[in-house]
Amino acid sequence: MLRERTPHVFCLPEEHGGTGSSSGPTAVGVLAALRAGARAVFGDDGMKGRKVVISGYGSVGAHLAGALSAQGAEVVVSDVDERRLAAAREQGLTLVQPEKVHGIEADVLIPAAVGGVFGPANNQLTEDTVADDLAARGVLWIPDFVASAGGVVYTLGREKENLKHAEALTRVEALGKTTQGILDAASANGTTPLAEADALAEARLTSGAGPRTPSPREPRTAA
């Protein structure tokens, strides 16, 4: 077992001293970020009557689909795995083929499958400049490393800081406030959420080291 060689291994099954899968907390964080995004776009965070497309019905996507359906959203899901589609069908969800999922008109798109798109997939945009393209098209994009941070926040809180379940989930829910701050800053500064998220990350990493370096995506003021 890898854990026998290094302590830097997380999400082991509970019977082996870990907290298990981080999919649930990841979904909680995505929902918290989504509420902040909905308030910015729609004026409120209610999902009732909203059409939500989820690309990927895996461990995180399934959590999101269930939660959003319970809130009254019209949820459409897609996956390349027929077994997952069968599970989604049993839940009464609307299904669509993967090659058509990005062409559906919807209020919210949550890419939760392969990366190189955007959302809680495990990487950023195909290129950072896509953030500017999305903004120019009036699409509000929440950076993936913010939206999908819940699993990391929860797991480290539990396994490194020995927080209780409720305490760790409270930290995950705080991603909503973090997202709101990023979106507010992007609106006020005329930048993108990606630029502000990068700036926030740099400020936290260099805390106490003096003024931060502006993001490459931010306009620089001449001296």
PDB file of N, CA and C in Angstrom, residues 19-55:
ATOM      1  N   THR A  19     -10.813   8.973   5.206  1.00  0.00           N
ATOM      2  CA  THR A  19     -12.197   9.461   5.232  1.00  0.00           C
ATOM      3  C   THR A  19     -12.989   8.980   4.024  1.00  0.00           C
ATOM      4  N   GLY A  20     -12.386   8.108   3.229  1.00  0.00           N
ATOM      5  CA  GLY A  20     -13.107   7.573   2.083  1.00  0.00           C
ATOM      6  C   GLY A  20     -13.147   8.532   0.914  1.00  0.00           C
ATOM      7  N   SER A  21     -14.054   8.286  -0.002  1.00  0.00           N
ATOM      8  CA  SER A  21     -14.166   9.092  -1.216  1.00  0.00           C
ATOM      9  C   SER A  21     -14.443  10.560  -0.900  1.00  0.00           C
ATOM     10  N   SER A  22     -13.813  11.436  -1.663  1.00  0.00           N
ATOM     11  CA  SER A  22     -14.035  12.878  -1.482  1.00  0.00           C
ATOM     12  C   SER A  22     -15.111  13.405  -2.434  1.00  0.00           C
ATOM     13  N   SER A  23     -15.791  12.507  -3.147  1.00  0.00           N
ATOM     14  CA  SER A  23     -16.775  12.940  -4.144  1.00  0.00           C
ATOM     15  C   SER A  23     -17.914  13.748  -3.535  1.00  0.00           C
ATOM     16  N   GLY A  24     -18.437  13.287  -2.398  1.00  0.00           N
ATOM     17  CA  GLY A  24     -19.530  14.008  -1.750  1.00  0.00           C
ATOM     18  C   GLY A  24     -19.160  15.434  -1.384  1.00  0.00           C
ATOM     19  N   PRO A  25     -18.047  15.633  -0.646  1.00  0.00           N
ATOM     20  CA  PRO A  25     -17.628  16.995  -0.329  1.00  0.00           C
ATOM     21  C   PRO A  25     -17.304  17.834  -1.566  1.00  0.00           C
ATOM     22  N   THR A  26     -16.757  17.190  -2.603  1.00  0.00           N
ATOM     23  CA  THR A  26     -16.507  17.928  -3.838  1.00  0.00           C
ATOM     24  C   THR A  26     -17.814  18.475  -4.387  1.00  0.00           C
ATOM     25  N   ALA A  27     -18.853  17.657  -4.410  1.00  0.00           N
ATOM     26  CA  ALA A  27     -20.159  18.096  -4.896  1.00  0.00           C
ATOM     27  C   ALA A  27     -20.733  19.212  -4.032  1.00  0.00           C
ATOM     28  N   VAL A  28     -20.538  19.116  -2.715  1.00  0.00           N
ATOM     29  CA  VAL A  28     -21.018  20.177  -1.815  1.00  0.00           C
ATOM     30  C   VAL A  28     -20.357  21.503  -2.167  1.00  0.00           C
ATOM     31  N   GLY A  29     -19.054  21.460  -2.453  1.00  0.00           N
ATOM     32  CA  GLY A  29     -18.343  22.672  -2.832  1.00  0.00           C
ATOM     33  C   GLY A  29     -18.807  23.222  -4.169  1.00  0.00           C
ATOM     34  N   VAL A  30     -19.060  22.338  -5.126  1.00  0.00           N
ATOM     35  CA  VAL A  30     -19.568  22.775  -6.427  1.00  0.00           C
ATOM     36  C   VAL A  30     -20.915  23.472  -6.266  1.00  0.00           C
ATOM     37  N   LEU A  31     -21.779  22.904  -5.445  1.00  0.00           N
ATOM     38  CA  LEU A  31     -23.097  23.507  -5.225  1.00  0.00           C
ATOM     39  C   LEU A  31     -22.982  24.871  -4.543  1.00  0.00           C
ATOM     40  N   ALA A  32     -22.033  24.998  -3.619  1.00  0.00           N
ATOM     41  CA  ALA A  32     -21.827  26.287  -2.954  1.00  0.00           C
ATOM     42  C   ALA A  32     -21.360  27.335  -3.960  1.00  0.00           C
ATOM     43  N   ALA A  33     -20.428  26.941  -4.835  1.00  0.00           N
ATOM     44  CA  ALA A  33     -19.950  27.858  -5.870  1.00  0.00           C
ATOM     45  C   ALA A  33     -21.062  28.182  -6.859  1.00  0.00           C
ATOM     46  N   LEU A  34     -21.873  27.183  -7.183  1.00  0.00           N
ATOM     47  CA  LEU A  34     -22.980  27.380  -8.113  1.00  0.00           C
ATOM     48  C   LEU A  34     -23.995  28.379  -7.574  1.00  0.00           C
ATOM     49  N   ARG A  35     -24.258  28.323  -6.282  1.00  0.00           N
ATOM     50  CA  ARG A  35     -25.204  29.276  -5.697  1.00  0.00           C
ATOM     51  C   ARG A  35     -24.693  30.706  -5.854  1.00  0.00           C
ATOM     52  N   ALA A  36     -23.397  30.892  -5.660  1.00  0.00           N
ATOM     53  CA  ALA A  36     -22.824  32.236  -5.829  1.00  0.00           C
ATOM     54  C   ALA A  36     -22.936  32.672  -7.287  1.00  0.00           C
ATOM     55  N   GLY A  37     -22.659  31.753  -8.206  1.00  0.00           N
ATOM     56  CA  GLY A  37     -22.776  32.089  -9.615  1.00  0.00           C
ATOM     57  C   GLY A  37     -24.200  32.397 -10.018  1.00  0.00           C
ATOM     58  N   ALA A  38     -25.148  31.634  -9.493  1.00  0.00           N
ATOM     59  CA  ALA A  38     -26.563  31.870  -9.814  1.00  0.00           C
ATOM     60  C   ALA A  38     -27.016  33.243  -9.331  1.00  0.00           C
ATOM     61  N   ARG A  39     -26.567  33.625  -8.136  1.00  0.00           N
ATOM     62  CA  ARG A  39     -26.936  34.953  -7.634  1.00  0.00           C
ATOM     63  C   ARG A  39     -26.401  36.047  -8.551  1.00  0.00           C
ATOM     64  N   ALA A  40     -25.191  35.844  -9.077  1.00  0.00           N
ATOM     65  CA  ALA A  40     -24.588  36.848  -9.948  1.00  0.00           C
ATOM     66  C   ALA A  40     -25.321  36.952 -11.284  1.00  0.00           C
ATOM     67  N   VAL A  41     -25.800  35.817 -11.797  1.00  0.00           N
ATOM     68  CA  VAL A  41     -26.436  35.798 -13.120  1.00  0.00           C
ATOM     69  C   VAL A  41     -27.939  36.015 -13.049  1.00  0.00           C
ATOM     70  N   PHE A  42     -28.595  35.307 -12.132  1.00  0.00           N
ATOM     71  CA  PHE A  42     -30.060  35.312 -12.090  1.00  0.00           C
ATOM     72  C   PHE A  42     -30.639  36.203 -10.996  1.00  0.00           C
ATOM     73  N   GLY A  43     -29.811  36.640 -10.065  1.00  0.00           N
ATOM     74  CA  GLY A  43     -30.308  37.478  -8.985  1.00  0.00           C
ATOM     75  C   GLY A  43     -30.711  36.716  -7.743  1.00  0.00           C
ATOM     76  N   ASP A  44     -30.763  35.372  -7.834  1.00  0.00           N
ATOM     77  CA  ASP A  44     -31.041  34.540  -6.668  1.00  0.00           C
ATOM     78  C   ASP A  44     -30.403  33.179  -6.914  1.00  0.00           C
ATOM     79  N   ASP A  45     -30.293  32.394  -5.849  1.00  0.00           N
ATOM     80  CA  ASP A  45     -29.587  31.117  -5.986  1.00  0.00           C
ATOM     81  C   ASP A  45     -30.529  29.922  -6.109  1.00  0.00           C
ATOM     82  N   GLY A  46     -31.811  30.179  -6.337  1.00  0.00           N
ATOM     83  CA  GLY A  46     -32.763  29.088  -6.493  1.00  0.00           C
ATOM     84  C   GLY A  46     -32.557  28.340  -7.804  1.00  0.00           C
ATOM     85  N   MET A  47     -32.670  27.031  -7.764  1.00  0.00           N
ATOM     86  CA  MET A  47     -32.499  26.211  -8.955  1.00  0.00           C
ATOM     87  C   MET A  47     -33.824  25.704  -9.517  1.00  0.00           C
ATOM     88  N   LYS A  48     -34.922  25.981  -8.840  1.00  0.00           N
ATOM     89  CA  LYS A  48     -36.219  25.498  -9.304  1.00  0.00           C
ATOM     90  C   LYS A  48     -36.528  26.063 -10.681  1.00  0.00           C
ATOM     91  N   GLY A  49     -36.800  25.170 -11.629  1.00  0.00           N
ATOM     92  CA  GLY A  49     -37.127  25.594 -12.978  1.00  0.00           C
ATOM     93  C   GLY A  49     -35.926  25.871 -13.860  1.00  0.00           C
ATOM     94  N   ARG A  50     -34.728  25.852 -13.306  1.00  0.00           N
ATOM     95  CA  ARG A  50     -33.522  26.067 -14.103  1.00  0.00           C
ATOM     96  C   ARG A  50     -33.161  24.786 -14.853  1.00  0.00           C
ATOM     97  N   LYS A  51     -32.679  24.942 -16.060  1.00  0.00           N
ATOM     98  CA  LYS A  51     -32.217  23.787 -16.826  1.00  0.00           C
ATOM     99  C   LYS A  51     -30.728  23.636 -16.615  1.00  0.00           C
ATOM    100  N   VAL A  52     -30.325  22.496 -16.060  1.00  0.00           N
ATOM    101  CA  VAL A  52     -28.921  22.244 -15.727  1.00  0.00           C
ATOM    102  C   VAL A  52     -28.439  21.031 -16.505  1.00  0.00           C
ATOM    103  N   VAL A  53     -27.369  21.207 -17.256  1.00  0.00           N
ATOM    104  CA  VAL A  53     -26.767  20.114 -18.013  1.00  0.00           C
ATOM    105  C   VAL A  53     -25.504  19.663 -17.297  1.00  0.00           C
ATOM    106  N   ILE A  54     -25.415  18.368 -17.007  1.00  0.00           N
ATOM    107  CA  ILE A  54     -24.241  17.807 -16.337  1.00  0.00           C
ATOM    108  C   ILE A  54     -23.582  16.811 -17.278  1.00  0.00           C
ATOM    109  N   SER A  55     -22.383  17.137 -17.713  1.00  0.00           N
ATOM    110  CA  SER A  55     -21.630  16.248 -18.591  1.00  0.00           C
ATOM    111  C   SER A  55     -20.747  15.354 -17.724  1.00  0.00           C
TER     112      SER A  55
END
